[in-house]
mmCIF file of C-alpha atoms in Angstrom:
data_model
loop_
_atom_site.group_PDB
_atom_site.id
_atom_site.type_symbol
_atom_site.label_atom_id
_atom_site.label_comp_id
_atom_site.label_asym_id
_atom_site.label_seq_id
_atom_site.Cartn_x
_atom_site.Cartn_y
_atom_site.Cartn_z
ATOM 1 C CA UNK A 1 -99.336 23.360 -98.537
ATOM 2 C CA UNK A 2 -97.649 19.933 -98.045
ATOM 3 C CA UNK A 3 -95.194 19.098 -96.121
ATOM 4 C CA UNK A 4 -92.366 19.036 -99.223
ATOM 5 C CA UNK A 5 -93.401 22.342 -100.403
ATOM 6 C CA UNK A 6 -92.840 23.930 -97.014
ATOM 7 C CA UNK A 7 -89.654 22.779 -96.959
ATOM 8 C CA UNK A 8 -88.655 23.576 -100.318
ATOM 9 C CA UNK A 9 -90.383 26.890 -99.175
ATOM 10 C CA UNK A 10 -87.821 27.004 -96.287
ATOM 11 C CA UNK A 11 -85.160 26.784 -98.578
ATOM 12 C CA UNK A 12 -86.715 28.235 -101.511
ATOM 13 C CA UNK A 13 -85.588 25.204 -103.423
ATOM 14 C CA UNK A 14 -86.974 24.833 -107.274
ATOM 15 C CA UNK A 15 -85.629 20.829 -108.129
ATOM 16 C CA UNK A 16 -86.029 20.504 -111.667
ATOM 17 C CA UNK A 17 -86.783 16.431 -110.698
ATOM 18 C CA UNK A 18 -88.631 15.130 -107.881
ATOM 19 C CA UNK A 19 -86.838 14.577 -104.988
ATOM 20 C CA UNK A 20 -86.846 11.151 -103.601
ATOM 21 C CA UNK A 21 -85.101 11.583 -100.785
ATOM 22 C CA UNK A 22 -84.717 14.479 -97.646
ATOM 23 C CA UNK A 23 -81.583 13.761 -95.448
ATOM 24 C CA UNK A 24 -81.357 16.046 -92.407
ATOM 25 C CA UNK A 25 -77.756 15.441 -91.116
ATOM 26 C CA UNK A 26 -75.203 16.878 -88.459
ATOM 27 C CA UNK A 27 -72.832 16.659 -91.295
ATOM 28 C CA UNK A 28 -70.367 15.368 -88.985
ATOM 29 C CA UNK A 29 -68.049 15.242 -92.252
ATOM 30 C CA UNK A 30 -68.215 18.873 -93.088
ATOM 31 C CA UNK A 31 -69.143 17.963 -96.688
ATOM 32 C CA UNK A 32 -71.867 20.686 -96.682
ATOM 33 C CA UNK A 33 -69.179 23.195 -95.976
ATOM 34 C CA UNK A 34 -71.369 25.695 -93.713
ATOM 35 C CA UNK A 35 -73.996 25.407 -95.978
ATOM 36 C CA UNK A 36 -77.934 25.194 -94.848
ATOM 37 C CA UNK A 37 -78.306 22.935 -97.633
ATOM 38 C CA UNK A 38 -77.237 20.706 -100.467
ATOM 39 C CA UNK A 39 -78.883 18.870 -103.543
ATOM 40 C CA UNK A 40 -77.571 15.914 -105.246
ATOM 41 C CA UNK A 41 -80.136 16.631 -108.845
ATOM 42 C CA UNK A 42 -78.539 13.175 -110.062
ATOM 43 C CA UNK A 43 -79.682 11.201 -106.987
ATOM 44 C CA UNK A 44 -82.785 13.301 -106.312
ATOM 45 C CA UNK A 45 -81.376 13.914 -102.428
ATOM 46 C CA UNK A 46 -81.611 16.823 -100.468
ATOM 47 C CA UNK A 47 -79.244 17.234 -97.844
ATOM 48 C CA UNK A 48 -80.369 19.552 -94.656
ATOM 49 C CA UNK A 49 -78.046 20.531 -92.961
ATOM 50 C CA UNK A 50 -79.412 21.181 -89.438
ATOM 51 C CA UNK A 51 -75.999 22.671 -87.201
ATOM 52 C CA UNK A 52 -76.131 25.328 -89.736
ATOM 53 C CA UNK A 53 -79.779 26.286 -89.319
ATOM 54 C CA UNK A 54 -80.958 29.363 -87.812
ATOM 55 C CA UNK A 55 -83.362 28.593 -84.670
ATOM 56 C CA UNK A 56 -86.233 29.719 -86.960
ATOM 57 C CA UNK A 57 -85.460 27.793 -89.448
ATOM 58 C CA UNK A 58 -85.043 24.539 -86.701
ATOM 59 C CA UNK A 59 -88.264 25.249 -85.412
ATOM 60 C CA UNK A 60 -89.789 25.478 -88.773
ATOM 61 C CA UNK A 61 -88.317 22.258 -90.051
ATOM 62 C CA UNK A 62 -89.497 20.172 -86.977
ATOM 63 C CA UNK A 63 -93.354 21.604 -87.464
ATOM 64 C CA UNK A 64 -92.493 20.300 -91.201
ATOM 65 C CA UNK A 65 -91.566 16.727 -89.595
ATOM 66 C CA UNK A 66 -94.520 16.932 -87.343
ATOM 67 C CA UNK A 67 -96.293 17.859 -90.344
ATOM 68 C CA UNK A 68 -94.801 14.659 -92.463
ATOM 69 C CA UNK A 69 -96.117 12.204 -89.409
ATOM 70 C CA UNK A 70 -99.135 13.643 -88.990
ATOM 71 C CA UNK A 71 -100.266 13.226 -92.642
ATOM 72 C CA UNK A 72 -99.695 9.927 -92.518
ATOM 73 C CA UNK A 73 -96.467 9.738 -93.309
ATOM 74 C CA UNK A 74 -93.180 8.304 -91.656
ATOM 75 C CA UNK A 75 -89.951 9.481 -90.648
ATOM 76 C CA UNK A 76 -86.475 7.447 -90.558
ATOM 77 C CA UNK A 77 -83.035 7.403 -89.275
ATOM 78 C CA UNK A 78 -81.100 6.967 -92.662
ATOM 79 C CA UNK A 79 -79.141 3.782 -91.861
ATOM 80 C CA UNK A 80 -82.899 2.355 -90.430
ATOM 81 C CA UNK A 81 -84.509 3.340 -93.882
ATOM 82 C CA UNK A 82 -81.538 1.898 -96.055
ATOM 83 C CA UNK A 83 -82.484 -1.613 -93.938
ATOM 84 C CA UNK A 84 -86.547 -1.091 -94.271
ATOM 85 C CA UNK A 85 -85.865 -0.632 -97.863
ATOM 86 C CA UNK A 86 -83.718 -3.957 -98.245
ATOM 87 C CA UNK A 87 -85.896 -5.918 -95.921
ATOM 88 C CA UNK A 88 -88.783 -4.608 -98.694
ATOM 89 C CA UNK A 89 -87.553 -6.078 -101.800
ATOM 90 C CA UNK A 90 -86.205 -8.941 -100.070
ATOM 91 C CA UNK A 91 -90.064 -9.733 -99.147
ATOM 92 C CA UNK A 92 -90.738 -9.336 -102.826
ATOM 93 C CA UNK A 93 -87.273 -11.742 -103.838
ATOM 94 C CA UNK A 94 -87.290 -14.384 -101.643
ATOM 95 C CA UNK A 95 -86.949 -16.893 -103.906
ATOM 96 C CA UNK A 96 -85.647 -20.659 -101.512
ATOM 97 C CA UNK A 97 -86.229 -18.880 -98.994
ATOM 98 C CA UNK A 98 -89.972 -18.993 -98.673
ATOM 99 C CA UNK A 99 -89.843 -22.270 -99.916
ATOM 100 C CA UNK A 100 -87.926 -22.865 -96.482
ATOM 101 C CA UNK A 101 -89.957 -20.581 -94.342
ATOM 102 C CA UNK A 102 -93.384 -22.308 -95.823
ATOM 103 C CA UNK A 103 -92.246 -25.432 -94.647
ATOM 104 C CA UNK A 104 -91.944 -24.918 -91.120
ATOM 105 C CA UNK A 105 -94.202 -22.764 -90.747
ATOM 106 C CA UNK A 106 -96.735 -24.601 -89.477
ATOM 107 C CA UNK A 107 -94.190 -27.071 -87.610
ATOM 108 C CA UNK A 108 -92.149 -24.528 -85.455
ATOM 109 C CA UNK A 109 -93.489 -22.017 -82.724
ATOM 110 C CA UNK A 110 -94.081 -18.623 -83.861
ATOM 111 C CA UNK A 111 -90.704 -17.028 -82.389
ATOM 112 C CA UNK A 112 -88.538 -19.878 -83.740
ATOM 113 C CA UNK A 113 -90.499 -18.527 -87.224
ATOM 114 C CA UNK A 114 -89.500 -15.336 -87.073
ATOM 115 C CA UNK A 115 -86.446 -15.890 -85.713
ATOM 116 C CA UNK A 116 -85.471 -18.508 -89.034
ATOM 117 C CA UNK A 117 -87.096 -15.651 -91.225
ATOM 118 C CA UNK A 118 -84.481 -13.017 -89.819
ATOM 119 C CA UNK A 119 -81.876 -15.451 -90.257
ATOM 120 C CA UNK A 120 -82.652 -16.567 -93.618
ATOM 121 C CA UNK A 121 -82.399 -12.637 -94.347
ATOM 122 C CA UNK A 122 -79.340 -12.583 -92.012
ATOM 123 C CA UNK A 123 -77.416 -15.724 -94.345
ATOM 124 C CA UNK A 124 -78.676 -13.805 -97.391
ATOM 125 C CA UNK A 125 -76.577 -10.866 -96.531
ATOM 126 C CA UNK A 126 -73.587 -12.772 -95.282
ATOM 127 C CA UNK A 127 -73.963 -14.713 -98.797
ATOM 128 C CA UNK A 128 -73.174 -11.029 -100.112
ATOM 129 C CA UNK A 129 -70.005 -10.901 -97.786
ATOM 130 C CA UNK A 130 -71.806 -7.753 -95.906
ATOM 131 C CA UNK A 131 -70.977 -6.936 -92.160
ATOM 132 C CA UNK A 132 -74.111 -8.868 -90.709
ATOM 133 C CA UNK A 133 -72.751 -8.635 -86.758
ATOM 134 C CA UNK A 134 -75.653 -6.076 -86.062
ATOM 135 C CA UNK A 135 -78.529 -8.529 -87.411
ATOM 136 C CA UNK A 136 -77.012 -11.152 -85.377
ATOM 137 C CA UNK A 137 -76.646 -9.334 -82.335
ATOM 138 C CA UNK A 138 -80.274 -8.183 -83.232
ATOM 139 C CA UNK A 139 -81.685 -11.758 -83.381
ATOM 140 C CA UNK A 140 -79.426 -12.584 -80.341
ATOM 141 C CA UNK A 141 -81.160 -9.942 -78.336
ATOM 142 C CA UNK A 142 -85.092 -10.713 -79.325
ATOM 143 C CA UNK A 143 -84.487 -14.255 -78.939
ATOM 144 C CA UNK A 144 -81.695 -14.961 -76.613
ATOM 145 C CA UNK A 145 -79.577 -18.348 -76.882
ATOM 146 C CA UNK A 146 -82.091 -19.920 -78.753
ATOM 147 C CA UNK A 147 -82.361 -17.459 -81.387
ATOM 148 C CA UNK A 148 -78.696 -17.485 -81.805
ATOM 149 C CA UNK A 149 -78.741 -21.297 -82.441
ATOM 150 C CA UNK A 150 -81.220 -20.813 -84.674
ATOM 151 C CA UNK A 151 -79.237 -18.223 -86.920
ATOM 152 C CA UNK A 152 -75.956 -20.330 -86.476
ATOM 153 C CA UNK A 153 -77.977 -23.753 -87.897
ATOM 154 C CA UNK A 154 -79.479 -21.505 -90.231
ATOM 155 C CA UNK A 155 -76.844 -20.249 -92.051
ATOM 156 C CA UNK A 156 -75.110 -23.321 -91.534
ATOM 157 C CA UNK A 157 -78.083 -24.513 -94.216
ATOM 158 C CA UNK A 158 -79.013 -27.629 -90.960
ATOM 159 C CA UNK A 159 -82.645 -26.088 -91.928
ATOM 160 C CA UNK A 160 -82.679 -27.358 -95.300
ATOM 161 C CA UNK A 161 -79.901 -30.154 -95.293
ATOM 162 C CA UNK A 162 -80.977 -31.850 -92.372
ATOM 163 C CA UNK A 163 -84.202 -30.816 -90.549
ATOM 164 C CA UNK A 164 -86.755 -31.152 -93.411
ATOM 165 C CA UNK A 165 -84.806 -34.272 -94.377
ATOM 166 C CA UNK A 166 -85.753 -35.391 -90.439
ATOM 167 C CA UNK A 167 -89.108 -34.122 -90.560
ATOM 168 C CA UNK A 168 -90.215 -36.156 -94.132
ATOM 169 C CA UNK A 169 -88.104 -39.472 -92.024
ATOM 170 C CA UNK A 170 -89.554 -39.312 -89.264
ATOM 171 C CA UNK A 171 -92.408 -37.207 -88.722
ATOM 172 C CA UNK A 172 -92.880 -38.367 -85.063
ATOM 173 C CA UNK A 173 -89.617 -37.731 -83.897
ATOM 174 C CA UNK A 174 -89.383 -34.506 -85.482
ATOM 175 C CA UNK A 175 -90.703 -32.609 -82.624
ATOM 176 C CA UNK A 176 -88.608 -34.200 -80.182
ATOM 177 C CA UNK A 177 -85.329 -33.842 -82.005
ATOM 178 C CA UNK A 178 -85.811 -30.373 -83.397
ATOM 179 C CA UNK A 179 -86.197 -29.008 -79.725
ATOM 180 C CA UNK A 180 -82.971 -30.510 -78.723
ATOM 181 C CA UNK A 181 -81.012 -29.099 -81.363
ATOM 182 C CA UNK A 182 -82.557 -25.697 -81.280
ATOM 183 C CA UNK A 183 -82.934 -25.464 -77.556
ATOM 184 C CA UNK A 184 -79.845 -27.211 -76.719
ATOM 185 C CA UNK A 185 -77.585 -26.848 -80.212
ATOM 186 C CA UNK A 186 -77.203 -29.901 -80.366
ATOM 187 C CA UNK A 187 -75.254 -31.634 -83.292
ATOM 188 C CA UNK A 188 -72.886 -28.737 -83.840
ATOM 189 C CA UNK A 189 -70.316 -26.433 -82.319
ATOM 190 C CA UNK A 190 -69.931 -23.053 -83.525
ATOM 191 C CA UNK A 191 -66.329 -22.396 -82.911
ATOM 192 C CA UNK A 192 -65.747 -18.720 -82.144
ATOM 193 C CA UNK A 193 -62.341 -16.563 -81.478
ATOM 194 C CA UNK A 194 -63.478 -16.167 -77.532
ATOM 195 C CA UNK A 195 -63.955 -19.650 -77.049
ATOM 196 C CA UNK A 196 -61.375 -21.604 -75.112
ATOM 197 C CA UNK A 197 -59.934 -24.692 -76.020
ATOM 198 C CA UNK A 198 -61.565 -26.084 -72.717
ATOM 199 C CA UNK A 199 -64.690 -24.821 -73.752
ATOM 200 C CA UNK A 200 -64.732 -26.419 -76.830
ATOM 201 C CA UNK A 201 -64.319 -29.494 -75.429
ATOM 202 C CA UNK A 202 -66.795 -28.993 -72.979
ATOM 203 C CA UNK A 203 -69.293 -28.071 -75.810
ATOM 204 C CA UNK A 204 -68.540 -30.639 -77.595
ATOM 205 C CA UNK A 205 -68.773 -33.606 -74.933
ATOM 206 C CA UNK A 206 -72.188 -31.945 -74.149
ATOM 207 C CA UNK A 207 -73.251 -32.414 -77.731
ATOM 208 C CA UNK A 208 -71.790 -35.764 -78.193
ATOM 209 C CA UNK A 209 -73.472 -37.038 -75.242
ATOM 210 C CA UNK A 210 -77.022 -35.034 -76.548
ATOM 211 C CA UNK A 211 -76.215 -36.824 -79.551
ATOM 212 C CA UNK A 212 -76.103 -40.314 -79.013
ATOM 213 C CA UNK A 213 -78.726 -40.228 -76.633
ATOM 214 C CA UNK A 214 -81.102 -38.922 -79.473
ATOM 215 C CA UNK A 215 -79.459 -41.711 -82.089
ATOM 216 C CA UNK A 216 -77.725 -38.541 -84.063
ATOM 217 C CA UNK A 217 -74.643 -40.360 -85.024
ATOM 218 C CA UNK A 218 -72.477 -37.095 -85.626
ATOM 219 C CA UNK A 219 -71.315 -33.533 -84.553
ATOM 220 C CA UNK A 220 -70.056 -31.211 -86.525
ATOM 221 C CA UNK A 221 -67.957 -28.566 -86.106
ATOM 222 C CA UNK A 222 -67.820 -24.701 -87.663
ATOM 223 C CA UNK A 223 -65.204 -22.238 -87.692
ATOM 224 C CA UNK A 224 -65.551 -19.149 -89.714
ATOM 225 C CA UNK A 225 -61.884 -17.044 -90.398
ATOM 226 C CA UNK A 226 -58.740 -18.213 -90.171
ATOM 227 C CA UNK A 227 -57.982 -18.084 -86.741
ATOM 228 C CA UNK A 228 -60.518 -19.685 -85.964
ATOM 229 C CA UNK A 229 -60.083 -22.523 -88.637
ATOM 230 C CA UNK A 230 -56.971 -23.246 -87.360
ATOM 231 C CA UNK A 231 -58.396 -23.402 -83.628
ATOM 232 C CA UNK A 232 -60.245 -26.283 -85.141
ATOM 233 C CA UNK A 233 -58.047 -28.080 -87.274
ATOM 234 C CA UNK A 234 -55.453 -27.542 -84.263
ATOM 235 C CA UNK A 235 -58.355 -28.982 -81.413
ATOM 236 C CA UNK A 236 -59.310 -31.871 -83.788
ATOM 237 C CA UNK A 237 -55.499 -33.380 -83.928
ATOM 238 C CA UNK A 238 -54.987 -33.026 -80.020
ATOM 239 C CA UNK A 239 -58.553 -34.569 -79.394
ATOM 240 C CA UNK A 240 -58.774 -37.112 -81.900
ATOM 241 C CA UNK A 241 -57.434 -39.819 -79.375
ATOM 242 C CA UNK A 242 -59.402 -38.995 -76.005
ATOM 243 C CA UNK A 243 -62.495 -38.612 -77.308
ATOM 244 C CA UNK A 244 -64.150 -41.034 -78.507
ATOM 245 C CA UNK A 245 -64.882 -39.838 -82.838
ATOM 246 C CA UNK A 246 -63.194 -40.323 -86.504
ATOM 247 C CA UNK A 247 -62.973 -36.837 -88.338
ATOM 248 C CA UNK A 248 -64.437 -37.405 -92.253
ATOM 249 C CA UNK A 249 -65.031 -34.701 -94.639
ATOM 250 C CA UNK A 250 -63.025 -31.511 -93.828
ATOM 251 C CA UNK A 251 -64.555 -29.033 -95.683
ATOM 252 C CA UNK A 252 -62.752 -25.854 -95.979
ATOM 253 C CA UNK A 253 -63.550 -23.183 -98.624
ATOM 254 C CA UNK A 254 -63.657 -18.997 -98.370
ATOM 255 C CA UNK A 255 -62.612 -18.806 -95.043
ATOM 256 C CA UNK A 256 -64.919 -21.483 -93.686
ATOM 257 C CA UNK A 257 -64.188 -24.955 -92.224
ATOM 258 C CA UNK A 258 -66.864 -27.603 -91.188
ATOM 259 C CA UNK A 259 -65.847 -30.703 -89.566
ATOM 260 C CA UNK A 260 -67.820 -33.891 -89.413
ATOM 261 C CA UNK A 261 -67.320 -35.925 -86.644
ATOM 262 C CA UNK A 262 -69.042 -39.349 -86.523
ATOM 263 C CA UNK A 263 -69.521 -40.568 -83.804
ATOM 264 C CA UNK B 1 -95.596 12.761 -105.046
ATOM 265 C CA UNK B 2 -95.103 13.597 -101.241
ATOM 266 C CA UNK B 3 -95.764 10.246 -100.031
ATOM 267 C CA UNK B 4 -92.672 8.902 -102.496
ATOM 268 C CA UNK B 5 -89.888 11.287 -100.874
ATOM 269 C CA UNK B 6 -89.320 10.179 -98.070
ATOM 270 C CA UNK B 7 -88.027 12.163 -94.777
ATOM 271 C CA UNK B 8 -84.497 10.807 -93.082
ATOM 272 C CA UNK B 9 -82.168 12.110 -90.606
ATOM 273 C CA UNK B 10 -78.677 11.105 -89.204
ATOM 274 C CA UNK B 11 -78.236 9.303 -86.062
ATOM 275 C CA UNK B 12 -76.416 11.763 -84.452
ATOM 276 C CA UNK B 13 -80.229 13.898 -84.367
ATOM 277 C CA UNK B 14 -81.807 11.097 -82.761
ATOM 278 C CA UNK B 15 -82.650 13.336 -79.698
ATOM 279 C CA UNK B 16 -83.271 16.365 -81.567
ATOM 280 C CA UNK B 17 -85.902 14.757 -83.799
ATOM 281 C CA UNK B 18 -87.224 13.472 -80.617
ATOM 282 C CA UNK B 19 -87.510 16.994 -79.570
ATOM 283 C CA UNK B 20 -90.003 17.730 -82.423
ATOM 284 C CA UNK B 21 -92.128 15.208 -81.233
ATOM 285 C CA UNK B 22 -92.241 16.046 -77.592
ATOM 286 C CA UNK B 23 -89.966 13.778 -76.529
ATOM 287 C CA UNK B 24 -86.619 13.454 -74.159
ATOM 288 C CA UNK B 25 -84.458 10.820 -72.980
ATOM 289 C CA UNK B 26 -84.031 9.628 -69.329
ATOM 290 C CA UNK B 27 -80.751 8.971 -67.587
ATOM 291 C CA UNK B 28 -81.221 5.093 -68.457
ATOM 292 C CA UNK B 29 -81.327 6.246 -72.359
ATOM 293 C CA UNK B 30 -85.300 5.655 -72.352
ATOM 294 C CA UNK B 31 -87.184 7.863 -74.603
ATOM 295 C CA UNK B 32 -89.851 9.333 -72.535
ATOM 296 C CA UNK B 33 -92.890 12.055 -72.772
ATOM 297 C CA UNK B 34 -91.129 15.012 -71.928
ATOM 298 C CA UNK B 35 -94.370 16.710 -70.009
ATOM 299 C CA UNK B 36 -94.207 13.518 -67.953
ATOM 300 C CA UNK B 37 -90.895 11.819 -67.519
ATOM 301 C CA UNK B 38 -92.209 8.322 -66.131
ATOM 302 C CA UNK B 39 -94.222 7.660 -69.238
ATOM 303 C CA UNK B 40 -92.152 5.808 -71.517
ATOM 304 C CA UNK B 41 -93.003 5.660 -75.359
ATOM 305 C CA UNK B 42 -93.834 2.013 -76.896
ATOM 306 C CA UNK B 43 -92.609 0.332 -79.746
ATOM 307 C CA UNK B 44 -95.048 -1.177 -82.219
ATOM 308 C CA UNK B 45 -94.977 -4.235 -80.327
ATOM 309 C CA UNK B 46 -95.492 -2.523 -77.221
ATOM 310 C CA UNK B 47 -91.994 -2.324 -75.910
ATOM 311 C CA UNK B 48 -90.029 0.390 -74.395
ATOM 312 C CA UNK B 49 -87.592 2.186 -77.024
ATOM 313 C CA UNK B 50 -84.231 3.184 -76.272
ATOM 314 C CA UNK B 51 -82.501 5.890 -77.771
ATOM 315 C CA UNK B 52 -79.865 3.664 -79.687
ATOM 316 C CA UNK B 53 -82.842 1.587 -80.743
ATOM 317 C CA UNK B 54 -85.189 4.509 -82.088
ATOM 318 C CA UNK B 55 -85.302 3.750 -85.911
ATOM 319 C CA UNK B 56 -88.394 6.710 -86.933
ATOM 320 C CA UNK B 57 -91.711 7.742 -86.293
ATOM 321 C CA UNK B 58 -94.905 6.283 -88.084
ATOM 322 C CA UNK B 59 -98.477 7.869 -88.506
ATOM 323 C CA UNK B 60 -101.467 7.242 -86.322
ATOM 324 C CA UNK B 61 -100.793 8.081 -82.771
ATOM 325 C CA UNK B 62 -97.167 8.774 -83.092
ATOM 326 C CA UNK B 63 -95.915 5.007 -83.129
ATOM 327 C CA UNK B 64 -92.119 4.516 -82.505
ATOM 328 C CA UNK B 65 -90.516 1.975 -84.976
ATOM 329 C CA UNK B 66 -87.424 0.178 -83.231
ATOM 330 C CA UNK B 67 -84.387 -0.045 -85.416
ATOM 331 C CA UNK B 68 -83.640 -3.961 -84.856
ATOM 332 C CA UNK B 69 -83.883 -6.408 -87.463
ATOM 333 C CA UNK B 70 -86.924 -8.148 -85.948
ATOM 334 C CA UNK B 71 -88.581 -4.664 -85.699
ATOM 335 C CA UNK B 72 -88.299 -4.023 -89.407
ATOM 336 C CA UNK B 73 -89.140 -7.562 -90.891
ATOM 337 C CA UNK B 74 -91.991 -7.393 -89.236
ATOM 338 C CA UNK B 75 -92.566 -3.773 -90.692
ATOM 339 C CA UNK B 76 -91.583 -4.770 -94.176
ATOM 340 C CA UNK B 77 -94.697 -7.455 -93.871
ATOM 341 C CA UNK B 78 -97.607 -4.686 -93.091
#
């Protein structure tokens, strides 16, 4: 018997359609009302629902997940599965994006790869205005500071607007360059809502400095929200004067500003 | 058939499904063997999981798939 007819056996379930989906959940929510179970026939989901189990009927359902593994199948938390699923088609629909990933893949190391590949993923869903603060946090972690550059230039599009243009320039420097900005961030700021006015200046001195020594001849600056768009706008107008840059092209649109400063 | 439905649970069973397989969780929140507390389960990539990290269980010899983004692109590749 296979592991789906034991549990429908557990039940005894008859599902006029296949099921494509078994939930167990705590049903924190109380939608399953006492219940042991629930079936949604119109989205093919079964919903377990494991507080309201007898123990022979726990035990039985974790031989049937033992069961699932063993056979050479694979079990999921629900929110992990939803993601596996997404990350699935978007292998299938990558569309500029593998156009961008085949490009550098043989000119970046192997981490800096897959770190562009789970930002490209990362910009795709912030593209769909979806909470993407986990997948940054989760790029942040594998890869430290230098993964989180990488996701900032990323979806900042520096990949395509300016790094392939610098790599078909100037093949030599390429190598040189890409490691500062990567390594270092050079050539932008990221302006977020913890950063201090001081350390915006700081940050951007740094990168000004990084800049001209590598013959970059601007900085730009990003704010994302509108507090912290008019951190920026605000920083630009009291900084204008001591250091040393003329502000072109302020580009604000849905909540985002970039600032070129050329230098 | 089988191998289309697939098998979920809630976070909040995280250590009960860990149960089923034998598992536990130390005081650092590192999923361990239960018969031996001092082995700690590997990811895929040979890491130690945490609980907040475990994402499922995979066939073979029991491999623990970590719920990050990194984890699961590389997943989505195999």
């Amino acid at each position: 018997m296979s592991w789906l007819d034991k549990l429908k056996a557990l039940f005894n379930i008859e599902v006029n359609s296949p099921l494509i989906n078994i939930n167990v959940t705590r049903n924190s929510d109380n939608s399953l009302r006492g219940k042991g179970y629930s079936i949604d026939e119109e989205k093919q989901r079964l919903y377990v629902n494991y507080d309201g189990l007898p123990e022979e009927k726990k035990k039985k359902l974790a031989e049937i997940f033992r069961d699932r593994v063993e056979s050479g199948g694979e079990v999921f938390e629900d929110k992990t599965y939803i993601l596996l699923k997404d990350l699935y088609d978007y292998q299938k629909n990558k569309g500029e994006d593998k156009k961008v990933l085949d490009f550098f893949a043989p000119l970046i190391p192997k981490d800096d790869y897959e770190a562009l590949e789970a930002s490209l993923y990362l910009r795709k869903k912030f593209s769909e205005r979806l909470d993407v603060r986990k997948l940054k946090e989760d790029i942040r972690r594998r890869f430290g500071d230098r993964g989180n550059n990488i996701s900032n230039l990323c979806t900042a599009g520096y990949f395509e607007k300016f790094l392939i243009q610098l790599y078909n320039y100037s093949r030599e420097d390429f190598k040189e360059i890409y490691e500062v900005i990567v390594s270092k961030s050079a050539m932008a700021v990221f302006v977020s809502s913890q950063m201090s006015d001081y350390e915006i200046t700081q940050d951007l001195r740094r990168k000004i400095d990084l800049s001209k020594k590598y013959g970059l001849d601007f900085v730009h600056i990003h704010g994302i929200g509108e507090r912290n768009i008019l951190t920026v706008r605000r920083w630009i107008e009291e900084n204008k004067g001591s250091l040393d840059f003329l502000n072109k092209e302020i580009f604000e649109k849905e909540g985002i500003i970039i600032v070129e400063l050329l230098l | 058939m089988d191998e289309k439905t697939t098998l979920t649970f809630d976070s909040g069973l995280r250590r009960e499904v860990l149960g089923f397989f034998g598992k536990d969780v130390n005081e650092e929140g590192i999923i361990v063997e239960k018969t031996n507390p001092n082995q700690h389960v590997l990811s895929t990539d040979g890491q130690e999981v945490r609980e907040v990290e475990f994402g499922g269980i995979r066939k073979g010899s029991e491999v623990f798939i970590k719920n990050d983004l990194v984890s699961l692109m590389r997943l989505s590749k195999q």
